[in-house]
Short mmCIF file of C-alpha atoms in Angstrom, two decimals:
data_model
loop_
_atom_site.label_atom_id
_atom_site.label_comp_id
_atom_site.label_asym_id
_atom_site.label_seq_id
_atom_site.Cartn_x
_atom_site.Cartn_y
_atom_site.Cartn_z
CA MET A 989 10.46 -34.22 -14.28
CA LEU A 990 8.75 -36.48 -16.84
CA SER A 991 10.18 -39.87 -15.93
CA THR A 992 8.34 -42.18 -18.33
CA LEU A 993 5.98 -41.75 -21.26
CA TYR A 994 3.74 -44.53 -22.61
CA ILE A 995 1.89 -44.14 -25.93
CA LYS A 996 -0.47 -46.64 -27.52
CA ASN A 997 -2.48 -46.42 -30.78
CA LEU A 998 -1.69 -42.79 -31.55
CA ALA A 999 -1.64 -42.33 -35.36
CA ILE A 1000 1.14 -44.59 -36.67
CA ILE A 1001 2.44 -45.33 -33.18
CA ASP A 1002 1.43 -48.85 -32.19
CA GLU A 1003 3.03 -48.85 -28.74
CA LEU A 1004 5.98 -46.89 -27.34
CA TYR A 1005 7.56 -46.70 -23.90
CA ILE A 1006 10.12 -43.93 -23.36
CA ASP A 1007 12.27 -43.67 -20.25
CA PHE A 1008 13.49 -40.06 -19.85
CA SER A 1009 16.06 -38.80 -17.36
CA ASN A 1010 16.89 -35.42 -15.87
CA GLY A 1011 19.02 -32.96 -17.80
CA LEU A 1012 18.84 -32.66 -21.60
CA ASN A 1013 16.98 -35.38 -23.52
CA ILE A 1014 17.46 -35.12 -27.29
CA ILE A 1015 15.06 -36.60 -29.84
CA THR A 1016 16.14 -36.80 -33.49
CA GLY A 1017 14.83 -38.56 -36.55
CA GLU A 1018 14.10 -38.06 -40.20
CA THR A 1019 11.23 -35.85 -41.35
CA GLY A 1020 7.97 -37.79 -41.00
CA SER A 1021 9.48 -40.35 -38.65
CA GLY A 1022 7.04 -39.51 -35.84
CA LYS A 1023 8.91 -36.95 -33.74
CA SER A 1024 5.90 -34.63 -33.77
CA LEU A 1025 3.76 -37.50 -32.44
CA ILE A 1026 5.90 -37.61 -29.27
CA ILE A 1027 5.27 -33.90 -28.74
CA LEU A 1028 1.58 -34.40 -29.55
CA ALA A 1029 1.38 -37.20 -26.96
CA VAL A 1030 2.82 -34.93 -24.27
CA ASP A 1031 0.45 -32.17 -25.38
CA LEU A 1032 -2.52 -34.55 -25.10
CA LEU A 1033 -1.29 -35.64 -21.69
CA ALA A 1034 -1.31 -31.98 -20.64
CA GLY A 1035 -4.97 -31.51 -21.64
CA LYS A 1036 -5.09 -30.99 -25.41
CA SER A 1037 -8.32 -32.28 -26.99
CA PHE A 1038 -8.32 -35.58 -28.87
CA SER A 1039 -9.88 -36.19 -32.28
CA LYS A 1040 -10.96 -39.42 -33.97
CA GLU A 1041 -8.35 -38.94 -36.69
CA MET A 1042 -5.65 -39.48 -34.06
CA ILE A 1043 -6.69 -43.10 -33.38
CA ARG A 1044 -4.52 -45.66 -35.16
CA SER A 1045 -6.48 -47.32 -37.94
CA LYS A 1046 -8.15 -50.61 -37.03
CA LYS A 1047 -7.81 -49.72 -33.32
CA ASP A 1048 -10.49 -48.51 -30.90
CA GLU A 1049 -8.68 -46.50 -28.24
CA ILE A 1050 -5.69 -44.23 -27.66
CA THR A 1051 -3.88 -44.51 -24.32
CA ILE A 1052 -1.24 -42.05 -23.12
CA GLU A 1053 0.35 -42.26 -19.69
CA GLY A 1054 3.09 -40.22 -18.05
CA LEU A 1055 4.88 -40.53 -14.73
CA PHE A 1056 6.22 -37.29 -13.28
CA LYS A 1057 8.64 -37.21 -10.37
CA ILE A 1058 8.40 -33.96 -8.42
CA GLU A 1059 10.80 -33.90 -5.47
CA ASN A 1060 9.60 -36.86 -3.34
CA ASP A 1061 6.21 -37.21 -5.03
CA ASN A 1062 5.15 -39.33 -8.00
CA ILE A 1063 2.40 -37.92 -10.20
CA ASN A 1064 0.81 -40.36 -12.61
CA ILE A 1065 -1.36 -38.94 -15.40
CA ARG A 1066 -3.27 -41.20 -17.77
CA ARG A 1067 -5.64 -40.26 -20.58
CA SER A 1068 -7.63 -42.39 -22.98
CA TYR A 1069 -9.84 -41.65 -25.97
CA ASN A 1070 -12.02 -44.17 -27.84
CA SER A 1071 -13.69 -44.33 -31.23
CA LYS A 1072 -17.00 -43.25 -29.66
CA GLY A 1073 -15.42 -39.89 -28.82
CA GLN A 1074 -15.20 -40.55 -25.07
CA THR A 1075 -12.24 -39.11 -23.17
CA LYS A 1076 -11.15 -40.19 -19.70
CA SER A 1077 -8.45 -38.51 -17.62
CA PHE A 1078 -6.87 -39.82 -14.41
CA HIS A 1079 -4.53 -38.36 -11.81
CA ASN A 1080 -2.94 -41.07 -9.64
CA ASN A 1081 -5.72 -43.43 -10.82
CA LYS A 1082 -8.47 -41.01 -9.78
CA VAL A 1083 -10.72 -39.34 -12.33
CA ILE A 1084 -9.81 -35.69 -12.94
CA SER A 1085 -11.61 -33.00 -14.95
CA LYS A 1086 -9.97 -31.49 -18.01
CA SER A 1087 -9.74 -28.03 -16.40
CA SER A 1088 -8.11 -29.50 -13.28
CA LEU A 1089 -5.73 -31.51 -15.45
CA ILE A 1090 -4.62 -28.42 -17.37
CA LYS A 1091 -4.16 -26.53 -14.10
CA LEU A 1092 -2.03 -29.38 -12.72
CA THR A 1093 0.19 -29.90 -15.77
CA LYS A 1094 0.87 -26.18 -16.21
CA LYS A 1095 2.71 -26.33 -12.90
CA ILE A 1096 5.01 -29.17 -13.94
CA LEU A 1097 5.29 -28.98 -17.72
CA ASP A 1098 6.06 -26.21 -20.20
CA LEU A 1099 5.69 -27.05 -23.90
CA HIS A 1100 7.17 -24.82 -26.58
CA GLY A 1101 6.55 -25.69 -30.19
CA GLN A 1102 5.18 -24.26 -33.40
CA HIS A 1103 1.67 -23.89 -32.03
CA GLU A 1104 1.69 -24.45 -28.28
CA HIS A 1105 3.40 -22.00 -25.92
CA GLN A 1106 1.16 -22.30 -22.89
CA ASN A 1107 2.73 -20.03 -20.32
CA LEU A 1108 4.58 -17.50 -22.43
CA LEU A 1109 1.59 -16.70 -24.67
CA ASN A 1110 -0.61 -16.29 -21.62
CA ASN A 1111 0.14 -12.73 -20.51
CA ASN A 1112 -1.17 -13.56 -17.03
CA SER A 1113 2.07 -15.49 -16.53
CA HIS A 1114 4.32 -12.56 -17.50
CA ILE A 1115 4.17 -10.92 -14.08
CA LYS A 1116 5.11 -14.29 -12.54
CA TYR A 1117 8.25 -14.55 -14.67
CA LEU A 1118 9.21 -10.99 -13.68
CA ASP A 1119 8.63 -11.80 -10.00
CA LEU A 1120 10.79 -14.90 -10.33
CA PHE A 1121 13.54 -12.74 -11.79
CA GLY A 1122 13.24 -10.04 -9.13
CA ASN A 1123 14.49 -10.17 -5.58
CA TYR A 1124 11.44 -8.99 -3.64
CA SER A 1125 9.57 -12.19 -2.73
CA LYS A 1126 9.20 -11.03 0.89
CA LEU A 1127 7.39 -7.90 -0.33
CA ILE A 1128 5.07 -10.02 -2.49
CA ASP A 1129 4.28 -12.21 0.53
CA GLU A 1130 3.48 -9.13 2.62
CA VAL A 1131 1.16 -7.73 -0.07
CA ASN A 1132 -0.49 -11.13 -0.40
CA MET A 1133 -1.05 -11.45 3.36
CA ILE A 1134 -2.57 -7.96 3.61
CA ALA A 1135 -4.79 -8.58 0.56
CA CYS A 1136 -6.00 -11.87 2.05
CA ASP A 1137 -6.73 -10.13 5.36
CA ILE A 1138 -8.68 -7.41 3.53
CA GLU A 1139 -10.67 -10.03 1.61
CA LEU A 1140 -11.36 -11.99 4.77
CA LYS A 1141 -12.61 -8.94 6.64
CA LYS A 1142 -14.63 -7.72 3.65
CA ASN A 1143 -16.40 -11.08 3.47
CA LYS A 1144 -17.09 -10.90 7.20
CA LEU A 1145 -18.36 -7.34 6.74
CA LEU A 1146 -20.67 -8.40 3.90
CA LYS A 1147 -22.13 -11.11 6.12
CA LEU A 1148 -22.70 -8.57 8.89
CA TYR A 1149 -24.34 -6.15 6.45
CA LYS A 1150 -26.57 -8.95 5.17
CA GLN A 1151 -27.45 -10.02 8.69
CA GLN A 1152 -28.09 -6.40 9.67
CA GLU A 1153 -30.26 -5.87 6.60
CA ASP A 1154 -32.31 -8.96 7.46
CA LEU A 1155 -32.63 -7.92 11.09
CA GLU A 1156 -33.59 -4.37 10.21
CA SER A 1157 -36.15 -5.58 7.70
CA ARG A 1158 -37.80 -7.41 10.62
CA GLU A 1159 -37.48 -4.49 13.01
CA LYS A 1160 -41.14 -3.37 12.98
CA LEU A 1161 -42.42 -6.92 13.36
CA ARG A 1162 -39.81 -7.71 16.02
CA ASN A 1163 -40.69 -4.61 18.06
CA PHE A 1164 -44.39 -5.43 17.79
CA GLU A 1165 -43.81 -9.03 18.91
CA ILE A 1166 -41.58 -7.97 21.82
CA GLU A 1167 -44.23 -5.50 22.97
CA GLU A 1168 -46.99 -8.07 22.59
CA LEU A 1169 -45.11 -10.80 24.46
CA SER A 1170 -44.15 -8.49 27.32
CA LEU A 1171 -47.75 -7.43 28.22
CA ASN A 1172 -48.10 -10.24 30.78
CA PRO A 1173 -45.62 -12.62 32.43
CA LEU A 1174 -45.17 -15.69 30.21
CA ASP A 1175 -45.48 -18.05 33.16
CA GLU A 1176 -47.59 -21.22 33.15
CA SER A 1177 -48.05 -21.16 36.96
CA MET A 1178 -49.34 -17.57 36.66
CA GLU A 1179 -51.75 -18.73 33.95
CA LYS A 1180 -53.09 -21.45 36.28
CA GLN A 1181 -53.69 -18.88 39.05
CA ILE A 1182 -55.56 -16.62 36.65
CA LEU A 1183 -57.72 -19.52 35.43
CA THR A 1184 -58.54 -20.47 39.02
CA LYS A 1185 -59.54 -16.87 39.89
CA TYR A 1186 -61.63 -16.67 36.74
CA SER A 1187 -63.38 -19.94 37.53
CA ILE A 1188 -64.19 -18.67 41.03
CA ALA A 1189 -65.29 -15.28 39.75
CA SER A 1190 -67.56 -16.73 37.10
CA ASN A 1191 -69.33 -18.90 39.78
CA LEU A 1192 -69.32 -16.28 42.53
CA GLU A 1193 -73.15 -15.68 42.67
CA LYS A 1194 -73.88 -19.38 42.96
CA LEU A 1195 -71.20 -19.72 45.61
CA ASN A 1196 -72.48 -16.80 47.70
CA ASN A 1197 -76.11 -18.02 47.49
CA ASN A 1198 -75.10 -21.39 48.88
CA LEU A 1199 -72.98 -19.74 51.56
CA ASN A 1200 -75.99 -17.60 52.65
CA LEU A 1201 -78.14 -20.72 52.73
CA SER A 1202 -75.54 -22.34 54.97
CA LEU A 1203 -75.60 -19.32 57.30
CA ASN A 1204 -79.42 -19.48 57.50
CA LEU A 1205 -79.25 -23.15 58.45
CA ILE A 1206 -76.85 -22.33 61.26
CA ASP A 1207 -78.54 -19.28 62.76
CA ASN A 1208 -81.65 -17.68 61.37
CA ASP A 1209 -84.86 -18.80 63.12
CA ASP A 1210 -86.17 -21.09 65.83
CA ILE A 1211 -85.49 -24.21 63.80
CA SER A 1212 -81.86 -23.31 62.91
CA ILE A 1213 -78.96 -25.48 64.08
CA LYS A 1214 -77.79 -22.94 66.65
CA SER A 1215 -81.33 -22.41 68.03
CA GLN A 1216 -81.90 -26.19 68.34
CA LEU A 1217 -78.54 -26.67 70.07
CA ASN A 1218 -79.37 -23.91 72.60
CA LYS A 1219 -82.67 -25.62 73.34
CA LEU A 1220 -80.88 -28.93 73.79
CA LEU A 1221 -78.36 -27.30 76.15
CA LEU A 1222 -81.18 -25.87 78.27
CA ILE A 1223 -82.81 -29.28 78.60
CA LEU A 1224 -79.54 -30.98 79.54
CA ASN A 1225 -78.73 -28.31 82.11
CA ASN A 1226 -82.13 -28.88 83.77
CA LEU A 1227 -81.58 -32.65 83.76
CA SER A 1228 -78.14 -32.32 85.32
CA ASP A 1229 -79.82 -31.14 88.52
CA LEU A 1230 -81.47 -34.52 88.63
CA ASP A 1231 -78.48 -36.50 87.39
CA THR A 1232 -75.00 -35.01 87.71
CA SER A 1233 -73.61 -37.41 85.08
CA ILE A 1234 -75.58 -35.53 82.41
CA LEU A 1235 -73.39 -32.47 83.06
CA SER A 1236 -70.64 -33.90 80.80
CA LEU A 1237 -73.15 -34.20 77.97
CA SER A 1238 -74.15 -30.63 78.54
CA ASN A 1239 -70.49 -29.61 78.15
CA ILE A 1240 -70.31 -31.39 74.76
CA VAL A 1241 -73.27 -29.43 73.49
CA SER A 1242 -71.71 -26.20 74.76
CA SER A 1243 -68.58 -27.00 72.73
CA LEU A 1244 -70.71 -27.73 69.66
CA ILE A 1245 -72.39 -24.33 70.00
CA ILE A 1246 -68.99 -22.61 70.14
CA GLU A 1247 -67.76 -24.48 67.03
CA ILE A 1248 -70.92 -23.76 65.11
CA GLU A 1249 -70.52 -20.09 65.95
CA ASP A 1250 -66.93 -20.22 64.62
CA LEU A 1251 -68.20 -21.90 61.45
CA TYR A 1252 -70.78 -19.20 61.06
CA SER A 1253 -68.08 -16.53 61.42
CA GLU A 1254 -65.86 -18.21 58.78
CA LEU A 1255 -68.71 -18.51 56.31
CA SER A 1256 -69.63 -14.85 56.88
CA ASN A 1257 -66.07 -13.78 56.17
CA LYS A 1258 -66.04 -15.91 53.03
CA ILE A 1259 -69.12 -14.12 51.76
CA ASN A 1260 -67.62 -10.73 52.58
CA ASN A 1261 -64.40 -11.63 50.72
CA ASN A 1262 -66.16 -13.08 47.68
CA VAL A 1263 -66.76 -9.70 46.17
CA ILE A 1264 -65.40 -8.87 42.69
CA GLU A 1265 -65.89 -5.75 40.69
CA ASP A 1266 -66.99 -6.01 37.06
CA ILE A 1267 -63.71 -4.42 35.99
CA ASP A 1268 -61.68 -7.13 37.77
CA PHE A 1269 -63.67 -9.88 36.10
CA LEU A 1270 -63.15 -8.23 32.71
CA GLN A 1271 -59.42 -7.98 33.34
CA LEU A 1272 -59.23 -11.68 34.23
CA ASN A 1273 -61.11 -12.54 31.05
CA GLU A 1274 -58.76 -10.36 28.93
CA THR A 1275 -55.69 -11.95 30.50
CA ILE A 1276 -56.99 -15.44 29.72
CA GLN A 1277 -57.75 -14.43 26.13
CA TYR A 1278 -54.26 -12.91 25.87
CA TYR A 1279 -52.64 -16.18 26.94
CA GLU A 1280 -54.75 -18.14 24.47
CA THR A 1281 -53.75 -15.79 21.65
CA ILE A 1282 -50.07 -15.98 22.58
CA LYS A 1283 -50.13 -19.78 22.65
CA ARG A 1284 -51.91 -19.93 19.30
CA LYS A 1285 -49.47 -17.49 17.61
CA TYR A 1286 -46.19 -18.58 19.17
CA GLY A 1287 -46.00 -22.34 19.31
CA GLY A 1288 -48.81 -23.78 21.46
CA SER A 1289 -47.50 -23.13 24.98
CA LEU A 1290 -46.32 -20.25 27.12
CA ASN A 1291 -42.90 -21.91 27.56
CA VAL A 1292 -42.37 -21.97 23.77
CA ALA A 1293 -43.59 -18.36 23.52
CA LYS A 1294 -41.20 -17.34 26.32
CA LYS A 1295 -38.28 -18.99 24.49
CA TYR A 1296 -39.18 -17.11 21.30
CA TYR A 1297 -39.48 -13.86 23.30
CA ASN A 1298 -35.94 -14.35 24.66
CA GLU A 1299 -34.69 -14.98 21.10
CA LEU A 1300 -36.28 -11.71 20.02
CA LEU A 1301 -34.50 -9.87 22.82
CA ILE A 1302 -31.17 -11.45 21.75
CA GLU A 1303 -31.86 -10.48 18.13
CA ASP A 1304 -32.59 -6.95 19.24
CA ASN A 1305 -29.25 -6.84 21.05
CA ILE A 1306 -27.48 -8.22 17.94
CA VAL A 1307 -28.70 -5.24 15.92
CA THR A 1308 -26.97 -2.89 18.32
CA GLY A 1309 -23.88 -5.11 18.53
CA ASN A 1310 -23.63 -5.42 14.74
CA ILE A 1311 -23.53 -1.67 14.32
CA GLU A 1312 -20.49 -1.55 16.58
CA LYS A 1313 -18.84 -4.51 14.81
CA ILE A 1314 -19.47 -2.97 11.38
CA GLU A 1315 -17.89 0.31 12.45
CA GLU A 1316 -14.91 -1.57 13.93
CA LEU A 1317 -14.43 -3.73 10.80
CA ASN A 1318 -14.65 -0.75 8.47
CA LEU A 1319 -11.98 0.97 10.49
CA LYS A 1320 -9.71 -2.11 10.37
CA ILE A 1321 -10.25 -2.49 6.60
CA GLU A 1322 -9.33 1.14 6.01
CA LYS A 1323 -6.13 0.69 8.01
CA LEU A 1324 -5.30 -2.46 6.02
CA LYS A 1325 -5.98 -0.66 2.73
CA ASN A 1326 -3.59 2.10 3.71
CA LYS A 1327 -0.98 -0.50 4.66
CA TYR A 1328 -1.62 -2.35 1.38
CA ASN A 1329 -1.20 0.83 -0.67
CA ILE A 1330 2.17 1.52 0.96
CA LYS A 1331 3.46 -2.02 0.36
CA ALA A 1332 1.99 -2.21 -3.17
CA LYS A 1333 3.67 1.06 -4.07
CA LEU A 1334 7.02 -0.37 -2.93
CA LEU A 1335 6.32 -3.55 -4.92
CA THR A 1336 5.54 -1.52 -8.05
CA LYS A 1337 8.82 0.36 -7.65
CA GLU A 1338 10.78 -2.90 -7.26
CA ARG A 1339 9.06 -4.48 -10.25
CA LYS A 1340 9.79 -1.55 -12.53
CA GLU A 1341 13.43 -1.47 -11.48
CA TYR A 1342 13.91 -5.21 -12.01
CA ALA A 1343 11.91 -5.05 -15.27
CA LYS A 1344 14.65 -2.83 -16.76
CA ILE A 1345 17.35 -5.27 -15.65
CA MET A 1346 15.36 -8.23 -16.99
CA GLU A 1347 14.83 -6.47 -20.33
CA GLY A 1348 18.58 -6.01 -20.64
CA ASN A 1349 19.32 -9.64 -19.76
CA ILE A 1350 16.75 -10.98 -22.21
CA LEU A 1351 17.93 -8.67 -25.02
CA LEU A 1352 21.49 -9.89 -24.44
CA ASN A 1353 20.32 -13.51 -24.58
CA LEU A 1354 18.26 -12.84 -27.71
CA LYS A 1355 21.29 -11.40 -29.48
CA LYS A 1356 23.27 -14.51 -28.57
CA LEU A 1357 20.42 -16.55 -30.03
CA GLY A 1358 20.65 -14.74 -33.38
CA MET A 1359 17.83 -12.29 -32.76
CA LYS A 1360 19.97 -9.13 -32.77
CA ASP A 1361 17.31 -6.91 -34.38
CA PHE A 1362 14.74 -7.84 -31.75
CA ASN A 1363 13.69 -5.46 -29.03
CA PHE A 1364 12.03 -6.61 -25.81
CA LYS A 1365 9.96 -4.44 -23.46
CA ILE A 1366 7.92 -5.07 -20.34
CA LYS A 1367 4.90 -2.79 -20.22
CA PHE A 1368 2.82 -2.28 -17.09
CA SER A 1369 -0.90 -1.64 -16.71
CA ILE A 1370 -3.07 -1.04 -13.64
CA LYS A 1371 -5.55 -3.75 -12.74
CA ASP A 1372 -9.26 -2.98 -12.68
CA LYS A 1373 -9.66 -4.89 -9.45
CA LYS A 1374 -8.23 -3.30 -6.33
CA TYR A 1375 -6.28 -4.94 -3.50
CA CYS A 1376 -5.23 -8.03 -5.47
CA SER A 1377 -3.01 -10.59 -3.78
CA ASP A 1378 -0.15 -9.98 -6.24
CA GLY A 1379 -0.21 -6.19 -6.36
CA VAL A 1380 -1.93 -3.44 -8.33
CA GLU A 1381 -0.34 -3.96 -11.75
CA ASN A 1382 -0.18 -6.43 -14.60
CA CYS A 1383 2.63 -6.58 -17.07
CA GLU A 1384 2.87 -7.81 -20.64
CA TYR A 1385 5.85 -8.62 -22.81
CA PHE A 1386 6.18 -6.73 -26.08
CA ILE A 1387 8.46 -7.65 -28.98
CA ARG A 1388 9.75 -5.83 -32.03
CA SER A 1389 11.26 -8.29 -34.49
CA ASN A 1390 12.70 -5.76 -36.97
CA LYS A 1391 14.15 -2.27 -36.69
CA GLY A 1392 11.71 0.50 -37.46
CA GLU A 1393 8.68 -1.69 -36.70
CA MET A 1394 6.19 -1.17 -33.89
CA MET A 1395 6.27 -3.12 -30.64
CA TYR A 1396 3.61 -5.83 -30.51
CA PRO A 1397 2.41 -8.11 -27.71
CA LEU A 1398 4.41 -11.31 -27.61
CA ALA A 1399 1.22 -13.36 -28.12
CA LYS A 1400 0.94 -11.95 -31.65
CA ILE A 1401 4.36 -13.25 -32.75
CA GLY A 1402 3.67 -15.97 -35.30
CA SER A 1403 6.85 -18.03 -35.45
CA GLY A 1404 7.08 -21.00 -33.10
CA GLY A 1405 10.87 -20.98 -33.44
CA GLU A 1406 11.03 -17.35 -32.36
CA ILE A 1407 8.69 -17.97 -29.42
CA SER A 1408 10.82 -20.90 -28.32
CA ARG A 1409 14.03 -18.87 -28.46
CA ILE A 1410 12.38 -15.99 -26.58
CA MET A 1411 11.31 -18.46 -23.93
CA LEU A 1412 14.86 -19.79 -23.91
CA ALA A 1413 16.14 -16.25 -23.29
CA ILE A 1414 13.61 -15.71 -20.48
CA LYS A 1415 14.25 -19.08 -18.87
CA ASN A 1416 17.98 -18.44 -18.88
CA SER A 1417 17.34 -15.16 -17.08
CA ILE A 1418 15.28 -16.75 -14.31
CA GLN A 1419 16.85 -20.21 -14.09
CA LYS A 1420 16.87 -21.84 -10.65
CA LYS A 1421 13.82 -19.75 -9.70
CA ASP A 1422 11.13 -21.19 -11.96
CA ILE A 1423 8.76 -23.77 -10.45
CA ILE A 1424 8.27 -25.57 -13.80
CA GLY A 1425 10.24 -28.83 -13.78
CA THR A 1426 10.13 -29.93 -17.43
CA LEU A 1427 10.62 -27.86 -20.58
CA ILE A 1428 9.82 -29.32 -23.98
CA PHE A 1429 11.19 -27.61 -27.10
CA ASP A 1430 9.90 -28.58 -30.52
CA GLU A 1431 11.57 -27.10 -33.64
CA ILE A 1432 13.42 -24.51 -31.61
CA ASP A 1433 16.07 -24.72 -34.33
CA ALA A 1434 13.69 -23.56 -37.09
CA GLY A 1435 15.52 -21.20 -39.44
CA ILE A 1436 18.85 -21.13 -37.61
CA SER A 1437 22.28 -22.59 -38.26
CA GLY A 1438 26.00 -22.00 -37.69
CA THR A 1439 27.05 -19.91 -34.71
CA ILE A 1440 23.42 -19.17 -33.78
CA ALA A 1441 22.77 -22.90 -33.54
CA ASP A 1442 25.85 -23.18 -31.30
CA SER A 1443 24.52 -20.42 -29.09
CA VAL A 1444 21.05 -22.02 -28.88
CA GLY A 1445 22.69 -25.31 -27.93
CA GLU A 1446 24.75 -23.61 -25.22
CA HIS A 1447 21.66 -21.91 -23.80
CA ILE A 1448 19.76 -25.18 -23.72
CA GLU A 1449 22.70 -26.90 -22.05
CA ILE A 1450 22.81 -24.20 -19.37
CA LEU A 1451 19.06 -24.58 -18.79
CA SER A 1452 19.36 -28.37 -18.53
CA LYS A 1453 21.33 -27.92 -15.30
CA THR A 1454 18.18 -26.47 -13.71
CA TYR A 1455 15.34 -28.08 -15.69
CA GLN A 1456 14.64 -31.38 -17.35
CA ILE A 1457 14.56 -30.60 -21.07
CA ILE A 1458 13.13 -32.71 -23.86
CA CYS A 1459 14.21 -31.24 -27.20
CA VAL A 1460 13.27 -32.32 -30.73
CA THR A 1461 15.99 -31.04 -33.05
CA HIS A 1462 17.51 -31.33 -36.53
CA LEU A 1463 20.74 -29.58 -35.57
CA SER A 1464 23.93 -31.37 -34.62
CA GLN A 1465 25.04 -28.42 -32.46
CA ILE A 1466 22.01 -28.94 -30.20
CA ALA A 1467 21.89 -32.74 -30.39
CA SER A 1468 25.51 -33.01 -29.25
CA LYS A 1469 24.67 -31.27 -25.95
CA GLY A 1470 22.27 -34.02 -24.84
CA LYS A 1471 22.68 -36.18 -21.79
CA ASN A 1472 20.41 -38.78 -23.37
CA HIS A 1473 19.79 -39.16 -27.08
CA PHE A 1474 16.74 -40.89 -28.58
CA LYS A 1475 16.31 -41.70 -32.24
CA ILE A 1476 12.82 -42.13 -33.62
CA PHE A 1477 12.21 -44.03 -36.84
CA LYS A 1478 9.58 -45.90 -38.83
CA LYS A 1479 9.67 -49.53 -39.83
CA GLU A 1480 7.36 -52.17 -41.29
CA SER A 1481 5.87 -54.85 -39.05
CA LYS A 1482 3.17 -57.32 -40.08
CA ASN A 1483 2.52 -55.34 -43.24
CA ARG A 1484 1.97 -52.14 -41.26
CA ILE A 1485 4.16 -49.10 -40.58
CA ILE A 1486 4.99 -48.59 -36.92
CA VAL A 1487 7.11 -46.07 -35.02
CA GLU A 1488 10.04 -47.20 -32.91
CA ILE A 1489 12.40 -45.28 -30.64
CA ASP A 1490 15.91 -46.24 -29.55
CA LYS A 1491 18.08 -44.80 -26.82
CA LEU A 1492 21.46 -44.35 -28.51
CA ASN A 1493 24.79 -45.47 -27.15
CA LYS A 1494 27.98 -43.48 -27.77
CA LYS A 1495 28.75 -45.10 -31.13
CA ASP A 1496 25.20 -44.74 -32.41
CA ARG A 1497 25.16 -41.09 -31.27
CA ILE A 1498 28.27 -40.38 -33.34
CA ASN A 1499 26.59 -41.85 -36.43
CA GLU A 1500 23.30 -40.02 -35.81
CA ILE A 1501 25.00 -36.64 -35.28
CA ALA A 1502 27.20 -37.27 -38.32
CA LYS A 1503 24.02 -37.89 -40.32
CA LEU A 1504 22.61 -34.56 -39.07
CA ILE A 1505 25.83 -32.81 -40.12
CA SER A 1506 26.06 -34.30 -43.61
CA ALA A 1507 22.34 -34.42 -44.41
CA LYS A 1508 21.84 -38.20 -44.18
CA GLU A 1509 25.09 -39.25 -45.97
CA ILE A 1510 27.63 -40.21 -43.33
CA THR A 1511 31.17 -39.24 -44.30
CA GLU A 1512 34.52 -39.50 -42.58
CA SER A 1513 34.48 -35.75 -42.18
CA SER A 1514 31.03 -35.77 -40.55
CA ILE A 1515 32.10 -38.62 -38.25
CA LYS A 1516 35.14 -36.62 -37.18
CA GLN A 1517 33.05 -33.49 -36.65
CA ALA A 1518 30.44 -35.44 -34.69
CA LYS A 1519 33.13 -36.81 -32.35
CA LEU A 1520 34.44 -33.30 -31.85
CA LEU A 1521 30.96 -31.94 -31.06
CA LEU A 1522 30.31 -34.70 -28.55
CA GLN A 1523 33.70 -34.16 -26.97
CA ASN A 1524 33.05 -30.42 -26.61
CA GLY A 1525 29.43 -31.02 -25.54
#
């Protein structure tokens, strides 16, 4: 509910602080006293645009602040507007955008006056009022859950399709790169072995020439190492006959001859093994060039290239996996759509059945409110968008104000008083189910009197047991129903007109209602009637 309202520098209002309570809050006052400014202040608080003409003369800034109490939460809304045309809006002292402000206040405040009928004139809200009236909330929740699941899976499917499209667009390049990277092992130790073989192969002729030279030095002619050692051995053997101690030296030379023969054999084998075909050399060269190309194209090293190659293989597997996931998701979505269609069909049936009951209730209420020639219909239409969270249909309220006339959308009804009474009829039908906490009625009594005024007052009183109601009225029948009664009036202060508001006690209420009854002149009869109205109220 709207607990407090603070207004500063709005038109002829200098500064006002109003403390509202739950139930029915009545505001009365003479024509031009400033009642409409209270409604305007609430309207501005709810997001209506300011204009420079609204600023009190000789002042620079309008300030409007409201405190709403919703269950255990306090919601503070403050708006200001200065002479430079700058507007600031705050929600619990934090800046809020105008669109967010309107969205917030629509949930807690419903204003019905000559020109502003936020929810009722917005046909998007009509289905919500019907659903509040009906008894199928569980079915709505089921439809909503299925629709959300469909949307969730469709979004996931779109991402898979996008990923698949991207992957498939790279398919030729990916296949080429996989083939290219798989021609040789991407192994740095393998690369080192190849480089070593290539280095040996490229120097093979020089190596073999030097090996042959070594063999010639060992055993080739009379001056070779082996030939000289044999000659030395012969000499030492001859000397050992003369000196037996030389025999040990002869044995050393014999060992040297054996070792040099082994060396000769090893070198010969080396030469025999150091044979490479031209084709092998070419293959080594191609492999080295391949590695250089791979490193240049794929990140500078074989390890980086190998990592990229593994990523390509994973990507290739994803393509196959995505196809399976897409097929699975499509199947799940189709099952959900079938389930949705079944539940939505049941919801449509429930809505149409309750729409007839609601039409009857509202027509009955309208007759009680003096609108006996009115007809009220709820017409359904199919939404363009499929699988919506609140079902497949919209509905719109149609009104016929006079017999023989055509039915027209409620939004085209011109009279604010009629709109307010229609809303009164609707609210009475769905009371205790609506999430809106505060209803504000301005000039709901336009063009009515007598028993109709009594009926309007009774309807408002019934509603005030469920909602907080702030009602500006000229009728005693409505004013007498109030839990709290405020009187707004103008007075002169410091050579300027200002607006004041008083919360009336019981005695003052009698006088104010008597004034409403007798058109300003208070009489004994009007006093008596006022007391009776308050007693009955």
